[in-house]
């Protein structure tokens, strides 16, 4: 499989790059600062782009590839609509190049509250986080809306709190919803789920909740 990874120097994107290479994929890693990606591999091409909002500039990095995976998102609460702006450009570039499969990271609070969730999650944790990060989640909702209204074969992965722990490959997922009583997930396992979705037709046009 040939894949393009946006946000390749980020917490999730860097894991996607490494795990895709471990699976034998050919990877195009799209970065703005190549010094931040400390991976070298014969099947890896690192491409520098000055901006992620120009579809014409992004077209060459998706050309001829099978799947696009995006870990693009804001680094802070007030970074603006980073995910939605970049994703619209990525979708336009994909459409121009005839690439259809897109998998992107969203967040659990964008999805529905699952049946059987804890009182703590329903009444305290999720409302507090949603209020605190209102602009970030608005950006992710706009990103999901752009994907859902595109011709792409899209999947969004919605993790709860992200932690820096090793890859386990053992986690719970819910297609079309969120994981009840799911509080954390490692960035490495989110990357694992994204790559798993790349080969799973059941995840096309669906959101996937993921958590331990």
mmCIF file with all atom_site columns, C-alpha atoms in Angstrom:
data_model
loop_
_atom_site.group_PDB
_atom_site.id
_atom_site.type_symbol
_atom_site.label_atom_id
_atom_site.label_alt_id
_atom_site.label_comp_id
_atom_site.label_asym_id
_atom_site.label_entity_id
_atom_site.label_seq_id
_atom_site.pdbx_PDB_ins_code
_atom_site.Cartn_x
_atom_site.Cartn_y
_atom_site.Cartn_z
_atom_site.occupancy
_atom_site.B_iso_or_equiv
_atom_site.pdbx_formal_charge
_atom_site.auth_seq_id
_atom_site.auth_comp_id
_atom_site.auth_asym_id
_atom_site.auth_atom_id
_atom_site.pdbx_PDB_model_num
ATOM 1   C CA . UNK A 1 1   ? 0.000   0.000  0.000  1.00 0.00 ? 1   UNK A CA 1
ATOM 2   C CA . UNK A 1 2   ? 1.137   3.531  -0.789 1.00 0.00 ? 2   UNK A CA 1
ATOM 3   C CA . UNK A 1 3   ? 0.082   6.126  1.776  1.00 0.00 ? 3   UNK A CA 1
ATOM 4   C CA . UNK A 1 4   ? 0.413   9.861  2.327  1.00 0.00 ? 4   UNK A CA 1
ATOM 5   C CA . UNK A 1 5   ? 0.623   11.072 5.923  1.00 0.00 ? 5   UNK A CA 1
ATOM 6   C CA . UNK A 1 6   ? -0.245  14.664 6.815  1.00 0.00 ? 6   UNK A CA 1
ATOM 7   C CA . UNK A 1 7   ? 0.815   15.920 10.230 1.00 0.00 ? 7   UNK A CA 1
ATOM 8   C CA . UNK A 1 8   ? 3.703   13.472 10.023 1.00 0.00 ? 8   UNK A CA 1
ATOM 9   C CA . UNK A 1 9   ? 5.741   15.180 12.747 1.00 0.00 ? 9   UNK A CA 1
ATOM 10  C CA . UNK A 1 10  ? 2.842   15.298 15.215 1.00 0.00 ? 10  UNK A CA 1
ATOM 11  C CA . UNK A 1 11  ? 2.154   13.029 18.147 1.00 0.00 ? 11  UNK A CA 1
ATOM 12  C CA . UNK A 1 12  ? -0.116  10.694 16.179 1.00 0.00 ? 12  UNK A CA 1
ATOM 13  C CA . UNK A 1 13  ? 1.261   11.280 12.688 1.00 0.00 ? 13  UNK A CA 1
ATOM 14  C CA . UNK A 1 14  ? 4.787   10.264 13.608 1.00 0.00 ? 14  UNK A CA 1
ATOM 15  C CA . UNK A 1 15  ? 3.444   6.941  14.908 1.00 0.00 ? 15  UNK A CA 1
ATOM 16  C CA . UNK A 1 16  ? 1.465   6.475  11.687 1.00 0.00 ? 16  UNK A CA 1
ATOM 17  C CA . UNK A 1 17  ? 4.647   6.937  9.667  1.00 0.00 ? 17  UNK A CA 1
ATOM 18  C CA . UNK A 1 18  ? 6.650   4.434  11.700 1.00 0.00 ? 18  UNK A CA 1
ATOM 19  C CA . UNK A 1 19  ? 3.903   1.822  11.875 1.00 0.00 ? 19  UNK A CA 1
ATOM 20  C CA . UNK A 1 20  ? 3.116   2.118  8.163  1.00 0.00 ? 20  UNK A CA 1
ATOM 21  C CA . UNK A 1 21  ? 6.771   1.509  7.350  1.00 0.00 ? 21  UNK A CA 1
ATOM 22  C CA . UNK A 1 22  ? 6.806   -1.463 9.726  1.00 0.00 ? 22  UNK A CA 1
ATOM 23  C CA . UNK A 1 23  ? 3.858   -2.890 7.772  1.00 0.00 ? 23  UNK A CA 1
ATOM 24  C CA . UNK A 1 24  ? 5.828   -2.634 4.540  1.00 0.00 ? 24  UNK A CA 1
ATOM 25  C CA . UNK A 1 25  ? 3.947   0.365  3.149  1.00 0.00 ? 25  UNK A CA 1
ATOM 26  C CA . UNK A 1 26  ? 5.496   3.050  0.981  1.00 0.00 ? 26  UNK A CA 1
ATOM 27  C CA . UNK A 1 27  ? 5.059   6.351  2.820  1.00 0.00 ? 27  UNK A CA 1
ATOM 28  C CA . UNK A 1 28  ? 5.021   9.982  1.731  1.00 0.00 ? 28  UNK A CA 1
ATOM 29  C CA . UNK A 1 29  ? 5.363   12.072 4.897  1.00 0.00 ? 29  UNK A CA 1
ATOM 30  C CA . UNK A 1 30  ? 4.192   15.661 4.468  1.00 0.00 ? 30  UNK A CA 1
ATOM 31  C CA . UNK A 1 31  ? 5.931   18.118 6.792  1.00 0.00 ? 31  UNK A CA 1
ATOM 32  C CA . UNK A 1 32  ? 6.612   21.804 7.172  1.00 0.00 ? 32  UNK A CA 1
ATOM 33  C CA . UNK A 1 33  ? 9.852   21.263 9.103  1.00 0.00 ? 33  UNK A CA 1
ATOM 34  C CA . UNK A 1 34  ? 11.716  18.104 8.013  1.00 0.00 ? 34  UNK A CA 1
ATOM 35  C CA . UNK A 1 35  ? 14.136  18.428 10.943 1.00 0.00 ? 35  UNK A CA 1
ATOM 36  C CA . UNK A 1 36  ? 11.294  17.390 13.259 1.00 0.00 ? 36  UNK A CA 1
ATOM 37  C CA . UNK A 1 37  ? 10.893  13.959 11.617 1.00 0.00 ? 37  UNK A CA 1
ATOM 38  C CA . UNK A 1 38  ? 13.690  11.692 12.837 1.00 0.00 ? 38  UNK A CA 1
ATOM 39  C CA . UNK A 1 39  ? 12.785  8.676  10.683 1.00 0.00 ? 39  UNK A CA 1
ATOM 40  C CA . UNK A 1 40  ? 14.905  7.326  7.837  1.00 0.00 ? 40  UNK A CA 1
ATOM 41  C CA . UNK A 1 41  ? 13.774  4.458  5.632  1.00 0.00 ? 41  UNK A CA 1
ATOM 42  C CA . UNK A 1 42  ? 14.174  3.408  2.014  1.00 0.00 ? 42  UNK A CA 1
ATOM 43  C CA . UNK A 1 43  ? 10.364  3.320  1.631  1.00 0.00 ? 43  UNK A CA 1
ATOM 44  C CA . UNK A 1 44  ? 9.925   6.823  3.092  1.00 0.00 ? 44  UNK A CA 1
ATOM 45  C CA . UNK A 1 45  ? 9.766   10.043 1.093  1.00 0.00 ? 45  UNK A CA 1
ATOM 46  C CA . UNK A 1 46  ? 9.684   13.232 3.139  1.00 0.00 ? 46  UNK A CA 1
ATOM 47  C CA . UNK A 1 47  ? 8.045   16.154 1.346  1.00 0.00 ? 47  UNK A CA 1
ATOM 48  C CA . UNK A 1 48  ? 8.113   19.716 2.655  1.00 0.00 ? 48  UNK A CA 1
ATOM 49  C CA . UNK A 1 49  ? 5.162   22.009 1.998  1.00 0.00 ? 49  UNK A CA 1
ATOM 50  C CA . UNK A 1 50  ? 4.993   25.647 3.145  1.00 0.00 ? 50  UNK A CA 1
ATOM 51  C CA . UNK A 1 51  ? 1.275   25.533 3.933  1.00 0.00 ? 51  UNK A CA 1
ATOM 52  C CA . UNK A 1 52  ? -1.573  23.053 4.194  1.00 0.00 ? 52  UNK A CA 1
ATOM 53  C CA . UNK A 1 53  ? -4.298  25.304 2.794  1.00 0.00 ? 53  UNK A CA 1
ATOM 54  C CA . UNK A 1 54  ? -3.243  25.217 -0.880 1.00 0.00 ? 54  UNK A CA 1
ATOM 55  C CA . UNK A 1 55  ? -4.786  22.271 -2.751 1.00 0.00 ? 55  UNK A CA 1
ATOM 56  C CA . UNK A 1 56  ? -2.551  22.807 -5.786 1.00 0.00 ? 56  UNK A CA 1
ATOM 57  C CA . UNK A 1 57  ? 0.553   22.480 -3.610 1.00 0.00 ? 57  UNK A CA 1
ATOM 58  C CA . UNK A 1 58  ? -0.800  19.328 -1.959 1.00 0.00 ? 58  UNK A CA 1
ATOM 59  C CA . UNK A 1 59  ? -1.811  17.524 -5.156 1.00 0.00 ? 59  UNK A CA 1
ATOM 60  C CA . UNK A 1 60  ? 1.677   16.137 -5.919 1.00 0.00 ? 60  UNK A CA 1
ATOM 61  C CA . UNK A 1 61  ? 2.024   14.555 -2.464 1.00 0.00 ? 61  UNK A CA 1
ATOM 62  C CA . UNK A 1 62  ? -1.167  12.498 -2.799 1.00 0.00 ? 62  UNK A CA 1
ATOM 63  C CA . UNK A 1 63  ? -0.689  11.641 -6.475 1.00 0.00 ? 63  UNK A CA 1
ATOM 64  C CA . UNK A 1 64  ? -0.626  7.894  -7.153 1.00 0.00 ? 64  UNK A CA 1
ATOM 65  C CA . UNK A 1 65  ? -1.163  6.875  -3.541 1.00 0.00 ? 65  UNK A CA 1
ATOM 66  C CA . UNK A 1 66  ? -3.881  4.585  -2.180 1.00 0.00 ? 66  UNK A CA 1
ATOM 67  C CA . UNK A 1 67  ? -4.718  6.163  1.175  1.00 0.00 ? 67  UNK A CA 1
ATOM 68  C CA . UNK A 1 68  ? -4.300  9.556  2.826  1.00 0.00 ? 68  UNK A CA 1
ATOM 69  C CA . UNK A 1 69  ? -4.015  9.660  6.624  1.00 0.00 ? 69  UNK A CA 1
ATOM 70  C CA . UNK A 1 70  ? -4.203  12.940 8.503  1.00 0.00 ? 70  UNK A CA 1
ATOM 71  C CA . UNK A 1 71  ? -3.214  13.744 12.048 1.00 0.00 ? 71  UNK A CA 1
ATOM 72  C CA . UNK A 1 72  ? -3.423  17.479 11.391 1.00 0.00 ? 72  UNK A CA 1
ATOM 73  C CA . UNK A 1 73  ? -4.856  19.561 14.203 1.00 0.00 ? 73  UNK A CA 1
ATOM 74  C CA . UNK A 1 74  ? -4.218  22.680 16.269 1.00 0.00 ? 74  UNK A CA 1
ATOM 75  C CA . UNK A 1 75  ? -1.420  22.671 18.814 1.00 0.00 ? 75  UNK A CA 1
ATOM 76  C CA . UNK A 1 76  ? -3.247  25.072 21.120 1.00 0.00 ? 76  UNK A CA 1
ATOM 77  C CA . UNK A 1 77  ? -6.728  26.245 22.021 1.00 0.00 ? 77  UNK A CA 1
ATOM 78  C CA . UNK A 1 78  ? -6.556  29.411 19.941 1.00 0.00 ? 78  UNK A CA 1
ATOM 79  C CA . UNK A 1 79  ? -4.758  28.250 16.812 1.00 0.00 ? 79  UNK A CA 1
ATOM 80  C CA . UNK A 1 80  ? -7.845  28.727 14.657 1.00 0.00 ? 80  UNK A CA 1
ATOM 81  C CA . UNK A 1 81  ? -9.537  26.288 12.255 1.00 0.00 ? 81  UNK A CA 1
ATOM 82  C CA . UNK A 1 82  ? -6.402  24.303 11.456 1.00 0.00 ? 82  UNK A CA 1
ATOM 83  C CA . UNK A 1 83  ? -7.966  20.864 10.928 1.00 0.00 ? 83  UNK A CA 1
ATOM 84  C CA . UNK A 1 84  ? -10.924 21.988 8.817  1.00 0.00 ? 84  UNK A CA 1
ATOM 85  C CA . UNK A 1 85  ? -8.876  24.347 6.642  1.00 0.00 ? 85  UNK A CA 1
ATOM 86  C CA . UNK A 1 86  ? -6.206  21.743 5.936  1.00 0.00 ? 86  UNK A CA 1
ATOM 87  C CA . UNK A 1 87  ? -8.734  18.967 5.362  1.00 0.00 ? 87  UNK A CA 1
ATOM 88  C CA . UNK A 1 88  ? -10.664 20.989 2.775  1.00 0.00 ? 88  UNK A CA 1
ATOM 89  C CA . UNK A 1 89  ? -7.434  21.514 0.840  1.00 0.00 ? 89  UNK A CA 1
ATOM 90  C CA . UNK A 1 90  ? -6.492  17.841 1.205  1.00 0.00 ? 90  UNK A CA 1
ATOM 91  C CA . UNK A 1 91  ? -9.920  16.780 -0.074 1.00 0.00 ? 91  UNK A CA 1
ATOM 92  C CA . UNK A 1 92  ? -9.592  19.093 -3.081 1.00 0.00 ? 92  UNK A CA 1
ATOM 93  C CA . UNK A 1 93  ? -6.121  17.740 -3.856 1.00 0.00 ? 93  UNK A CA 1
ATOM 94  C CA . UNK A 1 94  ? -7.360  14.157 -3.548 1.00 0.00 ? 94  UNK A CA 1
ATOM 95  C CA . UNK A 1 95  ? -10.310 14.828 -5.847 1.00 0.00 ? 95  UNK A CA 1
ATOM 96  C CA . UNK A 1 96  ? -8.029  16.400 -8.448 1.00 0.00 ? 96  UNK A CA 1
ATOM 97  C CA . UNK A 1 97  ? -5.718  13.380 -8.361 1.00 0.00 ? 97  UNK A CA 1
ATOM 98  C CA . UNK A 1 98  ? -8.407  10.692 -8.201 1.00 0.00 ? 98  UNK A CA 1
ATOM 99  C CA . UNK A 1 99  ? -7.438  9.534  -4.690 1.00 0.00 ? 99  UNK A CA 1
ATOM 100 C CA . UNK A 1 100 ? -10.495 8.553  -2.653 1.00 0.00 ? 100 UNK A CA 1
ATOM 101 C CA . UNK A 1 101 ? -9.553  7.056  0.753  1.00 0.00 ? 101 UNK A CA 1
ATOM 102 C CA . UNK A 1 102 ? -9.057  9.496  3.648  1.00 0.00 ? 102 UNK A CA 1
ATOM 103 C CA . UNK A 1 103 ? -8.664  8.711  7.344  1.00 0.00 ? 103 UNK A CA 1
ATOM 104 C CA . UNK A 1 104 ? -8.388  11.573 9.833  1.00 0.00 ? 104 UNK A CA 1
ATOM 105 C CA . UNK A 1 105 ? -8.235  12.117 13.586 1.00 0.00 ? 105 UNK A CA 1
ATOM 106 C CA . UNK A 1 106 ? -11.102 13.894 15.318 1.00 0.00 ? 106 UNK A CA 1
ATOM 107 C CA . UNK A 1 107 ? -12.011 13.665 19.033 1.00 0.00 ? 107 UNK A CA 1
ATOM 108 C CA . UNK A 1 108 ? -14.493 11.827 21.249 1.00 0.00 ? 108 UNK A CA 1
ATOM 109 C CA . UNK A 1 109 ? -16.412 14.951 22.381 1.00 0.00 ? 109 UNK A CA 1
ATOM 110 C CA . UNK A 1 110 ? -17.402 15.563 18.755 1.00 0.00 ? 110 UNK A CA 1
ATOM 111 C CA . UNK A 1 111 ? -19.349 12.302 18.792 1.00 0.00 ? 111 UNK A CA 1
ATOM 112 C CA . UNK A 1 112 ? -22.407 11.177 20.754 1.00 0.00 ? 112 UNK A CA 1
ATOM 113 C CA . UNK A 1 113 ? -22.384 10.252 24.429 1.00 0.00 ? 113 UNK A CA 1
ATOM 114 C CA . UNK A 1 114 ? -22.583 6.445  24.463 1.00 0.00 ? 114 UNK A CA 1
ATOM 115 C CA . UNK A 1 115 ? -25.224 4.446  26.296 1.00 0.00 ? 115 UNK A CA 1
ATOM 116 C CA . UNK A 1 116 ? -23.857 3.110  29.545 1.00 0.00 ? 116 UNK A CA 1
ATOM 117 C CA . UNK A 1 117 ? -21.315 5.888  29.958 1.00 0.00 ? 117 UNK A CA 1
ATOM 118 C CA . UNK A 1 118 ? -20.400 6.859  33.509 1.00 0.00 ? 118 UNK A CA 1
ATOM 119 C CA . UNK A 1 119 ? -22.018 9.729  35.393 1.00 0.00 ? 119 UNK A CA 1
ATOM 120 C CA . UNK A 1 120 ? -18.556 11.278 35.674 1.00 0.00 ? 120 UNK A CA 1
ATOM 121 C CA . UNK A 1 121 ? -18.133 11.326 31.901 1.00 0.00 ? 121 UNK A CA 1
ATOM 122 C CA . UNK A 1 122 ? -21.681 12.426 31.060 1.00 0.00 ? 122 UNK A CA 1
ATOM 123 C CA . UNK A 1 123 ? -22.149 15.144 33.638 1.00 0.00 ? 123 UNK A CA 1
ATOM 124 C CA . UNK A 1 124 ? -18.684 16.416 34.497 1.00 0.00 ? 124 UNK A CA 1
ATOM 125 C CA . UNK A 1 125 ? -15.766 15.424 32.252 1.00 0.00 ? 125 UNK A CA 1
ATOM 126 C CA . UNK A 1 126 ? -17.254 15.803 28.761 1.00 0.00 ? 126 UNK A CA 1
ATOM 127 C CA . UNK A 1 127 ? -19.218 19.033 29.447 1.00 0.00 ? 127 UNK A CA 1
ATOM 128 C CA . UNK A 1 128 ? -16.173 20.632 31.083 1.00 0.00 ? 128 UNK A CA 1
ATOM 129 C CA . UNK A 1 129 ? -13.803 19.634 28.280 1.00 0.00 ? 129 UNK A CA 1
ATOM 130 C CA . UNK A 1 130 ? -16.288 20.680 25.589 1.00 0.00 ? 130 UNK A CA 1
ATOM 131 C CA . UNK A 1 131 ? -16.674 24.117 27.154 1.00 0.00 ? 131 UNK A CA 1
ATOM 132 C CA . UNK A 1 132 ? -12.940 24.597 27.673 1.00 0.00 ? 132 UNK A CA 1
ATOM 133 C CA . UNK A 1 133 ? -12.004 23.516 24.135 1.00 0.00 ? 133 UNK A CA 1
ATOM 134 C CA . UNK A 1 134 ? -15.078 24.830 22.331 1.00 0.00 ? 134 UNK A CA 1
ATOM 135 C CA . UNK A 1 135 ? -13.120 26.368 19.423 1.00 0.00 ? 135 UNK A CA 1
ATOM 136 C CA . UNK A 1 136 ? -11.059 23.215 18.879 1.00 0.00 ? 136 UNK A CA 1
ATOM 137 C CA . UNK A 1 137 ? -14.129 20.978 18.707 1.00 0.00 ? 137 UNK A CA 1
ATOM 138 C CA . UNK A 1 138 ? -15.917 23.425 16.406 1.00 0.00 ? 138 UNK A CA 1
ATOM 139 C CA . UNK A 1 139 ? -12.944 23.085 14.068 1.00 0.00 ? 139 UNK A CA 1
ATOM 140 C CA . UNK A 1 140 ? -13.136 19.287 14.197 1.00 0.00 ? 140 UNK A CA 1
ATOM 141 C CA . UNK A 1 141 ? -16.896 19.330 13.575 1.00 0.00 ? 141 UNK A CA 1
ATOM 142 C CA . UNK A 1 142 ? -16.293 21.501 10.520 1.00 0.00 ? 142 UNK A CA 1
ATOM 143 C CA . UNK A 1 143 ? -13.614 19.053 9.382  1.00 0.00 ? 143 UNK A CA 1
ATOM 144 C CA . UNK A 1 144 ? -15.970 16.107 9.753  1.00 0.00 ? 144 UNK A CA 1
ATOM 145 C CA . UNK A 1 145 ? -18.692 18.009 7.895  1.00 0.00 ? 145 UNK A CA 1
ATOM 146 C CA . UNK A 1 146 ? -16.326 18.712 4.994  1.00 0.00 ? 146 UNK A CA 1
ATOM 147 C CA . UNK A 1 147 ? -15.372 15.039 4.818  1.00 0.00 ? 147 UNK A CA 1
ATOM 148 C CA . UNK A 1 148 ? -18.977 13.831 4.983  1.00 0.00 ? 148 UNK A CA 1
ATOM 149 C CA . UNK A 1 149 ? -19.969 16.162 2.141  1.00 0.00 ? 149 UNK A CA 1
ATOM 150 C CA . UNK A 1 150 ? -17.094 15.152 -0.124 1.00 0.00 ? 150 UNK A CA 1
ATOM 151 C CA . UNK A 1 151 ? -16.812 12.293 -2.627 1.00 0.00 ? 151 UNK A CA 1
ATOM 152 C CA . UNK A 1 152 ? -14.032 10.757 -0.523 1.00 0.00 ? 152 UNK A CA 1
ATOM 153 C CA . UNK A 1 153 ? -14.248 7.354  1.135  1.00 0.00 ? 153 UNK A CA 1
ATOM 154 C CA . UNK A 1 154 ? -13.657 8.859  4.547  1.00 0.00 ? 154 UNK A CA 1
ATOM 155 C CA . UNK A 1 155 ? -13.205 7.587  8.087  1.00 0.00 ? 155 UNK A CA 1
ATOM 156 C CA . UNK A 1 156 ? -12.746 9.655  11.230 1.00 0.00 ? 156 UNK A CA 1
ATOM 157 C CA . UNK A 1 157 ? -11.206 8.238  14.401 1.00 0.00 ? 157 UNK A CA 1
ATOM 158 C CA . UNK A 1 158 ? -12.421 9.849  17.635 1.00 0.00 ? 158 UNK A CA 1
ATOM 159 C CA . UNK A 1 159 ? -10.108 9.305  20.612 1.00 0.00 ? 159 UNK A CA 1
ATOM 160 C CA . UNK A 1 160 ? -10.620 10.607 24.173 1.00 0.00 ? 160 UNK A CA 1
ATOM 161 C CA . UNK A 1 161 ? -7.654  11.952 26.174 1.00 0.00 ? 161 UNK A CA 1
ATOM 162 C CA . UNK A 1 162 ? -4.394  11.139 24.388 1.00 0.00 ? 162 UNK A CA 1
ATOM 163 C CA . UNK A 1 163 ? -1.445  9.773  26.354 1.00 0.00 ? 163 UNK A CA 1
ATOM 164 C CA . UNK A 1 164 ? 2.134   8.931  25.485 1.00 0.00 ? 164 UNK A CA 1
ATOM 165 C CA . UNK A 1 165 ? 2.312   5.196  26.075 1.00 0.00 ? 165 UNK A CA 1
ATOM 166 C CA . UNK A 1 166 ? 3.639   2.328  23.945 1.00 0.00 ? 166 UNK A CA 1
ATOM 167 C CA . UNK A 1 167 ? 1.674   0.599  21.230 1.00 0.00 ? 167 UNK A CA 1
ATOM 168 C CA . UNK A 1 168 ? -0.445  -2.253 22.555 1.00 0.00 ? 168 UNK A CA 1
ATOM 169 C CA . UNK A 1 169 ? -2.837  -3.042 19.717 1.00 0.00 ? 169 UNK A CA 1
ATOM 170 C CA . UNK A 1 170 ? -5.401  -3.807 22.438 1.00 0.00 ? 170 UNK A CA 1
ATOM 171 C CA . UNK A 1 171 ? -8.205  -1.290 22.736 1.00 0.00 ? 171 UNK A CA 1
ATOM 172 C CA . UNK A 1 172 ? -11.954 -1.012 22.295 1.00 0.00 ? 172 UNK A CA 1
ATOM 173 C CA . UNK A 1 173 ? -13.617 0.486  19.227 1.00 0.00 ? 173 UNK A CA 1
ATOM 174 C CA . UNK A 1 174 ? -17.172 1.390  18.320 1.00 0.00 ? 174 UNK A CA 1
ATOM 175 C CA . UNK A 1 175 ? -18.084 2.056  14.708 1.00 0.00 ? 175 UNK A CA 1
ATOM 176 C CA . UNK A 1 176 ? -20.539 4.939  14.540 1.00 0.00 ? 176 UNK A CA 1
ATOM 177 C CA . UNK A 1 177 ? -20.281 5.877  18.216 1.00 0.00 ? 177 UNK A CA 1
ATOM 178 C CA . UNK A 1 178 ? -18.003 6.397  21.192 1.00 0.00 ? 178 UNK A CA 1
ATOM 179 C CA . UNK A 1 179 ? -16.618 3.884  23.681 1.00 0.00 ? 179 UNK A CA 1
ATOM 180 C CA . UNK A 1 180 ? -18.510 3.840  26.991 1.00 0.00 ? 180 UNK A CA 1
ATOM 181 C CA . UNK A 1 181 ? -16.311 4.598  29.990 1.00 0.00 ? 181 UNK A CA 1
ATOM 182 C CA . UNK A 1 182 ? -13.370 5.206  27.700 1.00 0.00 ? 182 UNK A CA 1
ATOM 183 C CA . UNK A 1 183 ? -11.089 7.792  29.241 1.00 0.00 ? 183 UNK A CA 1
ATOM 184 C CA . UNK A 1 184 ? -7.695  7.492  27.531 1.00 0.00 ? 184 UNK A CA 1
ATOM 185 C CA . UNK A 1 185 ? -5.867  6.038  24.541 1.00 0.00 ? 185 UNK A CA 1
ATOM 186 C CA . UNK A 1 186 ? -2.229  6.235  23.492 1.00 0.00 ? 186 UNK A CA 1
ATOM 187 C CA . UNK A 1 187 ? -1.224  8.114  20.381 1.00 0.00 ? 187 UNK A CA 1
ATOM 188 C CA . UNK A 1 188 ? 0.487   4.945  19.171 1.00 0.00 ? 188 UNK A CA 1
ATOM 189 C CA . UNK A 1 189 ? -2.750  2.949  19.419 1.00 0.00 ? 189 UNK A CA 1
ATOM 190 C CA . UNK A 1 190 ? -4.707  5.678  17.604 1.00 0.00 ? 190 UNK A CA 1
ATOM 191 C CA . UNK A 1 191 ? -2.201  5.365  14.767 1.00 0.00 ? 191 UNK A CA 1
ATOM 192 C CA . UNK A 1 192 ? -2.675  1.585  14.842 1.00 0.00 ? 192 UNK A CA 1
ATOM 193 C CA . UNK A 1 193 ? -6.458  1.998  14.521 1.00 0.00 ? 193 UNK A CA 1
ATOM 194 C CA . UNK A 1 194 ? -6.075  4.433  11.630 1.00 0.00 ? 194 UNK A CA 1
ATOM 195 C CA . UNK A 1 195 ? -3.926  1.987  9.690  1.00 0.00 ? 195 UNK A CA 1
ATOM 196 C CA . UNK A 1 196 ? -6.305  -0.857 10.497 1.00 0.00 ? 196 UNK A CA 1
ATOM 197 C CA . UNK A 1 197 ? -9.178  1.201  9.103  1.00 0.00 ? 197 UNK A CA 1
ATOM 198 C CA . UNK A 1 198 ? -7.257  1.749  5.884  1.00 0.00 ? 198 UNK A CA 1
ATOM 199 C CA . UNK A 1 199 ? -7.851  -1.876 4.959  1.00 0.00 ? 199 UNK A CA 1
ATOM 200 C CA . UNK A 1 200 ? -11.354 -2.241 6.402  1.00 0.00 ? 200 UNK A CA 1
ATOM 201 C CA . UNK A 1 201 ? -14.247 -1.380 4.046  1.00 0.00 ? 201 UNK A CA 1
ATOM 202 C CA . UNK A 1 202 ? -16.676 -1.470 7.001  1.00 0.00 ? 202 UNK A CA 1
ATOM 203 C CA . UNK A 1 203 ? -15.208 1.804  8.261  1.00 0.00 ? 203 UNK A CA 1
ATOM 204 C CA . UNK A 1 204 ? -15.857 3.768  5.058  1.00 0.00 ? 204 UNK A CA 1
ATOM 205 C CA . UNK A 1 205 ? -18.170 6.751  5.677  1.00 0.00 ? 205 UNK A CA 1
ATOM 206 C CA . UNK A 1 206 ? -18.112 6.029  9.403  1.00 0.00 ? 206 UNK A CA 1
ATOM 207 C CA . UNK A 1 207 ? -16.694 7.473  12.603 1.00 0.00 ? 207 UNK A CA 1
ATOM 208 C CA . UNK A 1 208 ? -14.831 5.163  14.958 1.00 0.00 ? 208 UNK A CA 1
ATOM 209 C CA . UNK A 1 209 ? -14.723 5.681  18.701 1.00 0.00 ? 209 UNK A CA 1
ATOM 210 C CA . UNK A 1 210 ? -11.584 4.300  20.315 1.00 0.00 ? 210 UNK A CA 1
ATOM 211 C CA . UNK A 1 211 ? -10.434 3.963  23.938 1.00 0.00 ? 211 UNK A CA 1
ATOM 212 C CA . UNK A 1 212 ? -8.987  1.483  26.412 1.00 0.00 ? 212 UNK A CA 1
#
